[in-house]
mmCIF file of C-alpha atoms in Angstrom:
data_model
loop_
_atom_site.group_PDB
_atom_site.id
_atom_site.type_symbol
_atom_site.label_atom_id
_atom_site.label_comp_id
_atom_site.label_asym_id
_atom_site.label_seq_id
_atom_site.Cartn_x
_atom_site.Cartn_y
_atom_site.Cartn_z
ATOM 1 C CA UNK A 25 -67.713 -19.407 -148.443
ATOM 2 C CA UNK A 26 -64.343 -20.100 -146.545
ATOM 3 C CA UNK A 27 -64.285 -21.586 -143.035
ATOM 4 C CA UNK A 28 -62.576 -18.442 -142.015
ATOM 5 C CA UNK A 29 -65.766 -16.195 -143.623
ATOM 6 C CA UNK A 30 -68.100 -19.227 -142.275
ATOM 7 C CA UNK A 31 -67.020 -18.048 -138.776
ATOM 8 C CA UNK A 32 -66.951 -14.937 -138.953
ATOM 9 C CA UNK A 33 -70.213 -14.856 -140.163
ATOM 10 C CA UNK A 34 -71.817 -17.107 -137.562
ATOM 11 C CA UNK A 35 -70.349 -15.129 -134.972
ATOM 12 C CA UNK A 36 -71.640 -11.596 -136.451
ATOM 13 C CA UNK A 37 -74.987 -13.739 -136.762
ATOM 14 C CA UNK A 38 -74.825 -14.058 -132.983
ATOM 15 C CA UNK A 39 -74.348 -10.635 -131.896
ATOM 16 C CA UNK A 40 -77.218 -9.080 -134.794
ATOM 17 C CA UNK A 41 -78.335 -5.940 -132.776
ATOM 18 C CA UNK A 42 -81.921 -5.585 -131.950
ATOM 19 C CA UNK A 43 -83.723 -3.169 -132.928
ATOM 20 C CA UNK A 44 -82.336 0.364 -131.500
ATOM 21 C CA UNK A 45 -85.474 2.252 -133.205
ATOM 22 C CA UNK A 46 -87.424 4.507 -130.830
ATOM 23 C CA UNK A 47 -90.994 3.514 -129.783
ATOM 24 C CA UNK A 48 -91.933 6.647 -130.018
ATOM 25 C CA UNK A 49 -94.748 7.373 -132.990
ATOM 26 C CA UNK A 50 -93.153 10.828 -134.211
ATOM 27 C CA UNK A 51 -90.258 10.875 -136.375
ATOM 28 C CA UNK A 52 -87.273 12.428 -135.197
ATOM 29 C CA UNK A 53 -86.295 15.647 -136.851
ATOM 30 C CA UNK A 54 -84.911 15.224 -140.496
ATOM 31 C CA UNK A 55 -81.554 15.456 -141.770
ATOM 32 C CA UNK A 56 -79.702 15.460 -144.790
ATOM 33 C CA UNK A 57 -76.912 13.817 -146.067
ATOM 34 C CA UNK A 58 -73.777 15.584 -147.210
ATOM 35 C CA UNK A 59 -73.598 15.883 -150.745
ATOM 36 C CA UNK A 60 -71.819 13.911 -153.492
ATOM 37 C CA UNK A 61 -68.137 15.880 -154.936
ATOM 38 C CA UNK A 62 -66.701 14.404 -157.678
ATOM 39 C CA UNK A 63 -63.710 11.662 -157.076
ATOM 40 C CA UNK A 64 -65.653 11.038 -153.445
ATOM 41 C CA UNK A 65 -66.029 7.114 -152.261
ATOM 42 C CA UNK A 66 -69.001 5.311 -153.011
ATOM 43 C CA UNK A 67 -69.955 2.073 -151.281
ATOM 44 C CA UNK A 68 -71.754 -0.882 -153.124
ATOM 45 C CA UNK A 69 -73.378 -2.946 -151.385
ATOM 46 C CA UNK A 70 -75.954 -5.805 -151.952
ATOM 47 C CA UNK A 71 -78.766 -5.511 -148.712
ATOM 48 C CA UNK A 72 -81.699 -7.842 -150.811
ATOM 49 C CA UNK A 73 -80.739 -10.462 -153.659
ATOM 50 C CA UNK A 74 -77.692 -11.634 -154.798
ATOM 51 C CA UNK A 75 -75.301 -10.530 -157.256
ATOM 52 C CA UNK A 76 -73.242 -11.330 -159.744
ATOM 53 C CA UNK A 77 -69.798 -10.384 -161.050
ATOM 54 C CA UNK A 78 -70.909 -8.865 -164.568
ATOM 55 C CA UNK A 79 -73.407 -6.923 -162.478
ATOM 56 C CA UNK A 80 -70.256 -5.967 -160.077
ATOM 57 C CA UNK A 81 -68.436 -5.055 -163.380
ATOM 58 C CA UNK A 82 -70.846 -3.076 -164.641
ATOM 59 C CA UNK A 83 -72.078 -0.645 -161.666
ATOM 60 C CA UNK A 84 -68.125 -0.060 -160.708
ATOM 61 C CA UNK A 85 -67.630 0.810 -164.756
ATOM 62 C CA UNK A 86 -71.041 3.505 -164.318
ATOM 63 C CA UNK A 87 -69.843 4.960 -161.490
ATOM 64 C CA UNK A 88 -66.196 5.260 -162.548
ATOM 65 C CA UNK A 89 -67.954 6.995 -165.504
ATOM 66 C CA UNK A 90 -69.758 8.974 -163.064
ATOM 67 C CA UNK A 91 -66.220 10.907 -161.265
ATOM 68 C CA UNK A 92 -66.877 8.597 -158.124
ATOM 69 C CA UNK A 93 -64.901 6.000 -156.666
ATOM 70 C CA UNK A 94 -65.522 2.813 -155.652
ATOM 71 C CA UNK A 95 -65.078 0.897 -152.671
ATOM 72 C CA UNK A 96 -67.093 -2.851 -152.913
ATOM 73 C CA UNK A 97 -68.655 -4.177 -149.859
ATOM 74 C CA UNK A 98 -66.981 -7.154 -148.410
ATOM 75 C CA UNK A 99 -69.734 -9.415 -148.586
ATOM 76 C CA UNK A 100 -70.976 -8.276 -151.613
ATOM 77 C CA UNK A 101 -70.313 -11.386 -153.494
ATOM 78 C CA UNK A 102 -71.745 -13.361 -150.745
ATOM 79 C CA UNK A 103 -74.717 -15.565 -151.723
ATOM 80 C CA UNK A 104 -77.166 -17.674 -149.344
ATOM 81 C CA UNK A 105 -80.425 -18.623 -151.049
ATOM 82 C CA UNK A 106 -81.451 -15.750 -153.506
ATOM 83 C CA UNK A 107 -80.151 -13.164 -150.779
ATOM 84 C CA UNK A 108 -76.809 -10.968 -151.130
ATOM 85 C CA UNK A 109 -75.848 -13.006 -147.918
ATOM 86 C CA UNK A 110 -77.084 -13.754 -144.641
ATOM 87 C CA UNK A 111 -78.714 -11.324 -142.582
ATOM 88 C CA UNK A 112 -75.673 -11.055 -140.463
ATOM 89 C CA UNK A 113 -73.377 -10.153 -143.276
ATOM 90 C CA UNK A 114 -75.827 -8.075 -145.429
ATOM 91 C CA UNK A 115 -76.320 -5.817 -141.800
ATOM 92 C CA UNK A 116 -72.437 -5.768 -141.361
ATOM 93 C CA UNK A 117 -71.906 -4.495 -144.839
ATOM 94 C CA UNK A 118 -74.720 -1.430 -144.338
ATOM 95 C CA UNK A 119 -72.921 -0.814 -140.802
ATOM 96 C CA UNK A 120 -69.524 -0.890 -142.078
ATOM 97 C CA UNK A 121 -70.729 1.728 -145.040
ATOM 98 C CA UNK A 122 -72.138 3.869 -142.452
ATOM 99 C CA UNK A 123 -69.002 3.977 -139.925
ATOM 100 C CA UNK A 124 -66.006 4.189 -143.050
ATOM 101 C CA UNK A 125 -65.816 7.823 -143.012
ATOM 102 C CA UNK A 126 -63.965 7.647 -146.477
ATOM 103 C CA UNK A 127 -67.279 6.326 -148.098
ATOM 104 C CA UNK A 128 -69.726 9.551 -148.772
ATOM 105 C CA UNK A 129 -72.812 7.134 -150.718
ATOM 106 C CA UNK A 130 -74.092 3.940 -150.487
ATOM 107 C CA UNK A 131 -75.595 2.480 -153.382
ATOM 108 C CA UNK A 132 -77.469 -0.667 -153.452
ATOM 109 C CA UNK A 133 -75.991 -2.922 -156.936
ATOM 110 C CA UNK A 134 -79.772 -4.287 -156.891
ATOM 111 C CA UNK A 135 -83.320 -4.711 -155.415
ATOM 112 C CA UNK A 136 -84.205 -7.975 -155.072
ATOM 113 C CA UNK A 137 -85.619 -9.409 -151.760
ATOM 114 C CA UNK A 138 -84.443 -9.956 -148.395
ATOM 115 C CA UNK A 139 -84.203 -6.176 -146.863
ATOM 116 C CA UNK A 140 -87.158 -6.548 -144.941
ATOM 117 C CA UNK A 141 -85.554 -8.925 -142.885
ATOM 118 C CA UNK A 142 -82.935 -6.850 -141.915
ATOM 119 C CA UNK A 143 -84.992 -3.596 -140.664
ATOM 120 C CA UNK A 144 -84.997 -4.919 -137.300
ATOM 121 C CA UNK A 145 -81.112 -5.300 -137.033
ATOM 122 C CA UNK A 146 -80.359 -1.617 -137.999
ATOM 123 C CA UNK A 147 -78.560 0.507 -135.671
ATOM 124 C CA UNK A 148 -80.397 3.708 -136.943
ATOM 125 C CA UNK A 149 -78.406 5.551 -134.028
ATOM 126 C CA UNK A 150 -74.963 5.134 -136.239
ATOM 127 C CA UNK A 151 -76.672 5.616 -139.110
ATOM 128 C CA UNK A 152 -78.237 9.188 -137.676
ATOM 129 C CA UNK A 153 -74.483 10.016 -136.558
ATOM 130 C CA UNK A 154 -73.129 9.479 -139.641
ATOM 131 C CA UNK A 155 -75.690 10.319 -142.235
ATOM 132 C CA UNK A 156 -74.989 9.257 -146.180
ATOM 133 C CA UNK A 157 -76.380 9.008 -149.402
ATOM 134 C CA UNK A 158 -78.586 5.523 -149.708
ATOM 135 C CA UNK A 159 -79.985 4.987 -153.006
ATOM 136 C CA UNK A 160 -81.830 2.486 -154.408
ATOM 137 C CA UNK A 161 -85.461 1.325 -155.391
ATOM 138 C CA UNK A 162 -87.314 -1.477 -155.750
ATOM 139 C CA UNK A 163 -86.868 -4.194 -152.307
ATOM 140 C CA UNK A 164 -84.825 -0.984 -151.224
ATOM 141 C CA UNK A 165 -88.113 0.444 -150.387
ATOM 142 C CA UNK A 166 -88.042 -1.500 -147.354
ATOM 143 C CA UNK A 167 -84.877 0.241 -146.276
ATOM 144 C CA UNK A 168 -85.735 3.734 -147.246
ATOM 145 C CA UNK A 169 -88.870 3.317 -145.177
ATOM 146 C CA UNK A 170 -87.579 2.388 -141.878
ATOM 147 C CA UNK A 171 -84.763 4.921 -142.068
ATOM 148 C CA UNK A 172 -87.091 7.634 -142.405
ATOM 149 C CA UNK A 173 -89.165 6.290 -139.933
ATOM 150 C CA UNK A 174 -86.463 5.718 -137.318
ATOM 151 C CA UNK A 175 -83.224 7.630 -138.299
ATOM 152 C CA UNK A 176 -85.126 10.771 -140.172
ATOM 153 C CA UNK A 177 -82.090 10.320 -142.596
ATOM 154 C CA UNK A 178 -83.197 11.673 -146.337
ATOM 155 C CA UNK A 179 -82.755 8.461 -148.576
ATOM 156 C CA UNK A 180 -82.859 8.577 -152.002
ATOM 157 C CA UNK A 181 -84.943 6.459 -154.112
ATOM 158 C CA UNK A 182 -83.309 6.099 -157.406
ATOM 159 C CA UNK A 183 -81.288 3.786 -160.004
ATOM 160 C CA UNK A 184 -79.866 0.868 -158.646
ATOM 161 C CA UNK A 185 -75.545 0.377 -159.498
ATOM 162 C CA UNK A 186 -76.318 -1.925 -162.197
ATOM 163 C CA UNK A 187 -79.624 0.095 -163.587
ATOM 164 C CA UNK A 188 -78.698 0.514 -167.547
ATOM 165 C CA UNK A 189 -77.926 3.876 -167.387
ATOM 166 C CA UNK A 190 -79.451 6.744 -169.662
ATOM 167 C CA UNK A 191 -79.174 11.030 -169.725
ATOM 168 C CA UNK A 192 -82.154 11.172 -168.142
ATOM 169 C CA UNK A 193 -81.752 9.162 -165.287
ATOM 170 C CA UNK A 194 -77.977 10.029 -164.262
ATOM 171 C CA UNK A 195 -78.647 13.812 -165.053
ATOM 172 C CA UNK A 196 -81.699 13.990 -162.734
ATOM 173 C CA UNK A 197 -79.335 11.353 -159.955
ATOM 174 C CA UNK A 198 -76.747 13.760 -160.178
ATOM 175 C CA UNK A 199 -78.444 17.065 -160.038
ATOM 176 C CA UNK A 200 -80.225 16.201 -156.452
ATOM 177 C CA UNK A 201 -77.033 14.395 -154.913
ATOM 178 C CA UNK A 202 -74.341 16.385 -155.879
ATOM 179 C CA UNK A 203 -76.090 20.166 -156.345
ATOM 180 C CA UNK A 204 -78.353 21.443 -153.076
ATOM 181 C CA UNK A 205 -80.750 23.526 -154.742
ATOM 182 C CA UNK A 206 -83.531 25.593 -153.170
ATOM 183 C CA UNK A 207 -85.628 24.370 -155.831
ATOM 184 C CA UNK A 208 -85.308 21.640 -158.616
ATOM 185 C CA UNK A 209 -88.174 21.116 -161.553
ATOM 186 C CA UNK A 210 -87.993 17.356 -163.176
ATOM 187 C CA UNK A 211 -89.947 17.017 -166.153
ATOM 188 C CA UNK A 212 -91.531 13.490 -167.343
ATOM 189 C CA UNK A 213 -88.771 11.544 -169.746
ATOM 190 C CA UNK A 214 -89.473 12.834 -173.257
ATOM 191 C CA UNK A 215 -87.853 8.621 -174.194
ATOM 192 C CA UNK A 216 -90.783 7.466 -172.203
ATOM 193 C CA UNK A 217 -93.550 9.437 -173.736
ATOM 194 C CA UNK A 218 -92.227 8.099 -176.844
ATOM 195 C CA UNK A 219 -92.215 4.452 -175.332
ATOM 196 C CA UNK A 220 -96.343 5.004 -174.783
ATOM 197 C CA UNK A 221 -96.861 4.750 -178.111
ATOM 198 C CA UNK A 222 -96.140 1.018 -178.399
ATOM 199 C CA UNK A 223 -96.391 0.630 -175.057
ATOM 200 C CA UNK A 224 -99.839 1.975 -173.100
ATOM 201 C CA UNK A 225 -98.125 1.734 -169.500
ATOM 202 C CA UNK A 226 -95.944 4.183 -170.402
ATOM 203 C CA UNK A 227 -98.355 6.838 -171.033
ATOM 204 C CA UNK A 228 -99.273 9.731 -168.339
ATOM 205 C CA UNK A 229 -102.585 9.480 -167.358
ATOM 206 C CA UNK A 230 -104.386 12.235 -164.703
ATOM 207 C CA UNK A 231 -107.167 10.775 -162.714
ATOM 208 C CA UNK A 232 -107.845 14.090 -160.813
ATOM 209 C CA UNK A 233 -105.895 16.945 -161.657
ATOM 210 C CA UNK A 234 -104.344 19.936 -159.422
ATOM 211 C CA UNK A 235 -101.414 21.394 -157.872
ATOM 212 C CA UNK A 236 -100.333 19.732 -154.575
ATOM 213 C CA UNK A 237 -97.751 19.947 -152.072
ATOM 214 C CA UNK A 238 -95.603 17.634 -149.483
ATOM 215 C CA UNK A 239 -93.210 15.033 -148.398
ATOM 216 C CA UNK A 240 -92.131 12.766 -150.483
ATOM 217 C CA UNK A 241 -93.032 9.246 -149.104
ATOM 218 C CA UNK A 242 -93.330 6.047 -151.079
ATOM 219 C CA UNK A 243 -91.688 3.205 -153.356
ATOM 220 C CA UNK A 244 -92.735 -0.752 -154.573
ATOM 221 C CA UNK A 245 -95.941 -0.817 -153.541
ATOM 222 C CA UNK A 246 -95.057 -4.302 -152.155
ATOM 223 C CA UNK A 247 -93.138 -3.202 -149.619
ATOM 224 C CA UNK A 248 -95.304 -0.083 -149.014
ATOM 225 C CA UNK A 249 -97.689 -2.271 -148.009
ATOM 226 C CA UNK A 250 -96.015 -5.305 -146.806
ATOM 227 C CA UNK A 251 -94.859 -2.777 -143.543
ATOM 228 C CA UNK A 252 -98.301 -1.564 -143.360
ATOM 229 C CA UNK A 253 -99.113 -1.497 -139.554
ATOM 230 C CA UNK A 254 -95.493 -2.135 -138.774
ATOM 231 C CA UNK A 255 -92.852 0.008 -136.671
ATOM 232 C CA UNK A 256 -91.672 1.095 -140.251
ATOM 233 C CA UNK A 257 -94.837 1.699 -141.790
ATOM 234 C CA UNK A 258 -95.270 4.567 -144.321
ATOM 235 C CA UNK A 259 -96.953 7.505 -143.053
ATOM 236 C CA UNK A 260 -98.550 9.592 -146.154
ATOM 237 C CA UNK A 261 -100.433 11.706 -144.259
ATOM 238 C CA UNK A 262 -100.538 14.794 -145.935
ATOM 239 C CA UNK A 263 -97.324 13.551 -148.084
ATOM 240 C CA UNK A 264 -97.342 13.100 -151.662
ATOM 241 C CA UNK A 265 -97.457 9.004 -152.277
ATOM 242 C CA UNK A 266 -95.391 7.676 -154.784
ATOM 243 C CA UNK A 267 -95.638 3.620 -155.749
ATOM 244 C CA UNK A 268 -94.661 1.129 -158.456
ATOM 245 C CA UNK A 269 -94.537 -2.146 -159.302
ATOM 246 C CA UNK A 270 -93.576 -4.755 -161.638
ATOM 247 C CA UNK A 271 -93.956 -8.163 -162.926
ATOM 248 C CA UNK A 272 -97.892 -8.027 -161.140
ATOM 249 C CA UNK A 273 -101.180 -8.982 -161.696
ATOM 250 C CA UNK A 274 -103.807 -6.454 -161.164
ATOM 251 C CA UNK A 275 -105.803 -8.700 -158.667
ATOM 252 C CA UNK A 276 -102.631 -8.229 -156.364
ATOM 253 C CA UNK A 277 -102.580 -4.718 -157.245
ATOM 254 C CA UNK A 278 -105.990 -4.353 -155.748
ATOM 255 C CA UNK A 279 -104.922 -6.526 -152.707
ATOM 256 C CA UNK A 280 -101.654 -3.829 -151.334
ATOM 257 C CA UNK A 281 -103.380 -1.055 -152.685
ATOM 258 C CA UNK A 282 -106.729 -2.340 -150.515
ATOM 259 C CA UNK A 283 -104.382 -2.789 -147.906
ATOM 260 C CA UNK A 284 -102.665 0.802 -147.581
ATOM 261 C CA UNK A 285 -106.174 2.344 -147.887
ATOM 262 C CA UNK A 286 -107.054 0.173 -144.579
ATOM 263 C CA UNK A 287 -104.056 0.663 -142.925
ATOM 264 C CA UNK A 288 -104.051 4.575 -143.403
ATOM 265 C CA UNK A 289 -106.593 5.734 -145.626
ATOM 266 C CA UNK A 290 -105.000 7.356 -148.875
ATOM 267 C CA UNK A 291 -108.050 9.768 -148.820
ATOM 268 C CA UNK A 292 -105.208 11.696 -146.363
ATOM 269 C CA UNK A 293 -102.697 11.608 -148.533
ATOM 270 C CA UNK A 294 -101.871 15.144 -150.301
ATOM 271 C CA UNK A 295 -101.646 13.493 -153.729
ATOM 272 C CA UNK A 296 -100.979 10.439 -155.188
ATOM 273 C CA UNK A 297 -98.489 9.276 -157.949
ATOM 274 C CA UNK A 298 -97.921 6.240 -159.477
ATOM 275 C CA UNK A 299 -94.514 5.416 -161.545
ATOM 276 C CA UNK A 300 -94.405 2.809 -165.147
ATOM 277 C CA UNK A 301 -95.583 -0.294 -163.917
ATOM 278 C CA UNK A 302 -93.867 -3.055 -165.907
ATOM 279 C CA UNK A 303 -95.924 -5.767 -166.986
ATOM 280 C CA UNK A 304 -98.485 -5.941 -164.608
ATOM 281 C CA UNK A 305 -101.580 -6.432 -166.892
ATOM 282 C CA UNK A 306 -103.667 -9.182 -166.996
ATOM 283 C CA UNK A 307 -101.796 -12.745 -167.062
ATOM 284 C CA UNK A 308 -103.574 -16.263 -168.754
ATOM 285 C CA UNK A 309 -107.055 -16.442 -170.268
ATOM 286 C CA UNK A 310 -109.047 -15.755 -167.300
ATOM 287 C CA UNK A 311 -111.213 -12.915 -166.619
ATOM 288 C CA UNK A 312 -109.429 -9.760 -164.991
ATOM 289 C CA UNK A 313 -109.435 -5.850 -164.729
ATOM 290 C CA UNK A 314 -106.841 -3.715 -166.438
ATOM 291 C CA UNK A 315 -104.178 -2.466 -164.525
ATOM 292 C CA UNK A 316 -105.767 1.234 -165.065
ATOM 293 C CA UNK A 317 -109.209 -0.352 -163.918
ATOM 294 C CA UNK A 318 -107.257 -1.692 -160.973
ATOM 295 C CA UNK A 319 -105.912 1.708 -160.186
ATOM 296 C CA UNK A 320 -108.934 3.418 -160.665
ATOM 297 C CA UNK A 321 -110.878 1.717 -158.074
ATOM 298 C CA UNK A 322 -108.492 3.093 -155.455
ATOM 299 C CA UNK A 323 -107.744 6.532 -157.614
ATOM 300 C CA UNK A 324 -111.374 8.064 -158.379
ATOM 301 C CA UNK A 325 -112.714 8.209 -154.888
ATOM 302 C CA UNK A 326 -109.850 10.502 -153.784
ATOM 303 C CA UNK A 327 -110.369 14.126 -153.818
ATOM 304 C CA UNK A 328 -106.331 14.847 -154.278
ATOM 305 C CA UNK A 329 -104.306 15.146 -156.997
ATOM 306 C CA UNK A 330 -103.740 11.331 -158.363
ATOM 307 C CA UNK A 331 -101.768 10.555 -161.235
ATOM 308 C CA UNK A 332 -99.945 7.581 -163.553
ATOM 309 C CA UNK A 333 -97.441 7.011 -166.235
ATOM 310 C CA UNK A 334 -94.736 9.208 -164.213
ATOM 311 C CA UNK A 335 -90.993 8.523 -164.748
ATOM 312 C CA UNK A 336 -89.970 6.321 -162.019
ATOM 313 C CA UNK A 337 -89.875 2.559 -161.650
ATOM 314 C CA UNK A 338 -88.485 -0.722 -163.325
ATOM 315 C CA UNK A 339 -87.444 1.469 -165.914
ATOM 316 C CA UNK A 340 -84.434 2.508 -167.651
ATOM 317 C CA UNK A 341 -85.159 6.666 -167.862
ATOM 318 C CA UNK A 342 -86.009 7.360 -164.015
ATOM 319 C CA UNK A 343 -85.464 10.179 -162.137
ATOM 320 C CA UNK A 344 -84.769 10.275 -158.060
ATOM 321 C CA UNK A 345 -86.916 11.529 -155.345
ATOM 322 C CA UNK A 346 -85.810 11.954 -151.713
ATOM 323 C CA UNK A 347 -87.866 10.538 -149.647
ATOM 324 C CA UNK A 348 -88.816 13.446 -146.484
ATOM 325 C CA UNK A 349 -88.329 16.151 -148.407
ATOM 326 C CA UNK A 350 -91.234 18.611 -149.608
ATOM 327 C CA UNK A 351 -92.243 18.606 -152.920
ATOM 328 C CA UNK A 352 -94.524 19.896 -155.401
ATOM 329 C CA UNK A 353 -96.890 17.796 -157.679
ATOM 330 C CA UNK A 354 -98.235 20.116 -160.409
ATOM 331 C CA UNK A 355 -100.492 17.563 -163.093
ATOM 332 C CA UNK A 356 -100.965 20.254 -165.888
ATOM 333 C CA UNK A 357 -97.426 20.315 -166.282
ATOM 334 C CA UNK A 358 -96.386 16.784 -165.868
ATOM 335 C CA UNK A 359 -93.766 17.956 -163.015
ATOM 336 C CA UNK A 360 -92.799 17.134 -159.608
ATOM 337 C CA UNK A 361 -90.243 20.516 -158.142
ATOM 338 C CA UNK A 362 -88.634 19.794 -155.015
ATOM 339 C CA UNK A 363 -88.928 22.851 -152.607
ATOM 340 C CA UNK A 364 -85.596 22.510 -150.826
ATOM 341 C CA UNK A 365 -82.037 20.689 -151.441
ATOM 342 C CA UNK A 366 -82.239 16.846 -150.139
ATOM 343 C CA UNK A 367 -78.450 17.244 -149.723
ATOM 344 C CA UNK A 368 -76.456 19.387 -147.316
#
């Protein structure tokens, strides 16, 4: 970093806003970001981990590819530790993105780690008055989460820039951020299904089946539960719950999962589903449940809809959800329809 950049970074470091979220325990009333046009601005950004400049190369290449523009954060090279920057710069990127009114989306390149630490540095009154596209997934959960909580923005949980990109996942992107429909059907990835064959975590499996209806809350279970009985908690209540993970053992499955249910019991959920969960079976010769063991324990007590194997995740054929609005879970049908457009 350049003395210049050093400076200027240390100073913004110095003046990080506190948190501006409201105390209050309601959310405020939910809005909806514009939606996507082709040739509009889209701002990359790196909130969690670091990047790099193949990654840079190839998100700006997909999203040429896309009909969108691209305009790159200015710290988005920036690296201190594993994180995309300090917490100074990584907040002055998201707050620049917000205030440029020529940028219409904000996409994160990766997940990573490190947005946590910036949830209490968020002015989620600018980002209310100028509501955008975020998308993301993965430590982007973290982000997604508070801005629900104290913005009410709709947030989009989704490919990252540098995802690999596939049919499936830019079709279903594309579909909820660039064409408001009253109601939008996404099937399960037929590539996936195919997947389960060699690969069991792939495969859709109902725990308790049923039709159910509600808000779409959710993301890494990590996170999920790592704000547990914070000011940015998730509130399921009588939302449909949607988690993944990767790279896990089952025993710290059990442990967030555990959590959530004593946080805010998922009994009062409306339904719970659960993306691909990369490698997250057993690890080393000792004795341990299966990751579908795992789930079970928290999965067969529940009298609501509860399924796994759906098409979101670490995985290359994903589809988006946005996060507030209302959706339908139907399990005979391997479907999840949103009931109203999550753009405006």
């Amino acid at each position: 970093m350049s003395r210049r950049r050093f400076g200027s970074a240390l100073a913004a470091s110095l003046a990080l806003p506190a948190a501006t979220a409201s105390s209050s325990p309601f959310m405020p009333p939910l809005i909806k970001p514009p939606r996507l046009r082709k040739g509009d601005v889209i701002g990359l950004v790196a909130p969690g981990g670091y990047t790099s400049d193949d990654a840079i190369e190839k998100a700006v290449k997909h999203i040429e590819a896309l009909g969108f523009r691209v305009k790159q954060g200015a710290w988005l090279r920036e690296v201190w530790g594993n994180y995309g920057g300090t917490v100074a710069a990584r907040i002055a990127d998201l707050h620049c993105m917000f205030r440029d009114p020529e940028v219409k989306a904000i996409w994160a390149i990766r997940g990573g780690s490190g947005c946590i630490s910036l949830l209490q540095h968020l002015d989620y009154g600018l980002i209310r008055r100028h509501p955008k596209i975020l998308l993301g997934y993965s430590d982007i959960t973290a982000l997604h989460l508070a801005i629900q909580a104290h913005a009410g923005l709709v947030t989009f949980h989704g490919p990252v820039a540098s995802s690999t990109p596939s049919a499936y996942s830019d079709g279903h992107m594309l579909a909820v951020l660039t064409d408001p429909r009253a109601s939008y059907t996404i099937p399960m990835a037929a590539e996936n299904a195919l997947k389960a064959l060699q690969a069991p975590q792939y495969g859709i499996r109902t725990v308790h089946g049923g039709v159910a209806s509600g808000r779409l809350v959710g993301g890494n279970l990590s996170l999920v539960s790592a704000l547990a009985g914070t000011p940015y908690a998730a509130d399921y209540r009588d939302a449909i719950l949607f988690i993944e993970e990767v790279n896990e053992e089952p025993y710290r499955i059990d442990r967030w999962m555990t959590q959530l249910d004593l946080s805010l019991p998922l009994a009062g959920a409306a339904a719970l589903m659960i993306g691909i969960c990369e490698n997250c079976g057993p690890q080393g010769e000792g004795p341990s449940l299966t990751l579908d063991q795992t789930l079970d324990v928290h999965l067969q007590p529940l009298q609501v809809p509860a399924v796994s194997g759906y098409s979101f995740g670490h995985i290359r054929h994903q589809f988006t959800m946005p996060l507030g609005v209302r959706a339908t879970l139907d399990t005979a049908a391997q479907t999840l329809t949103l009931l109203e457009p999550a753009v405006s």
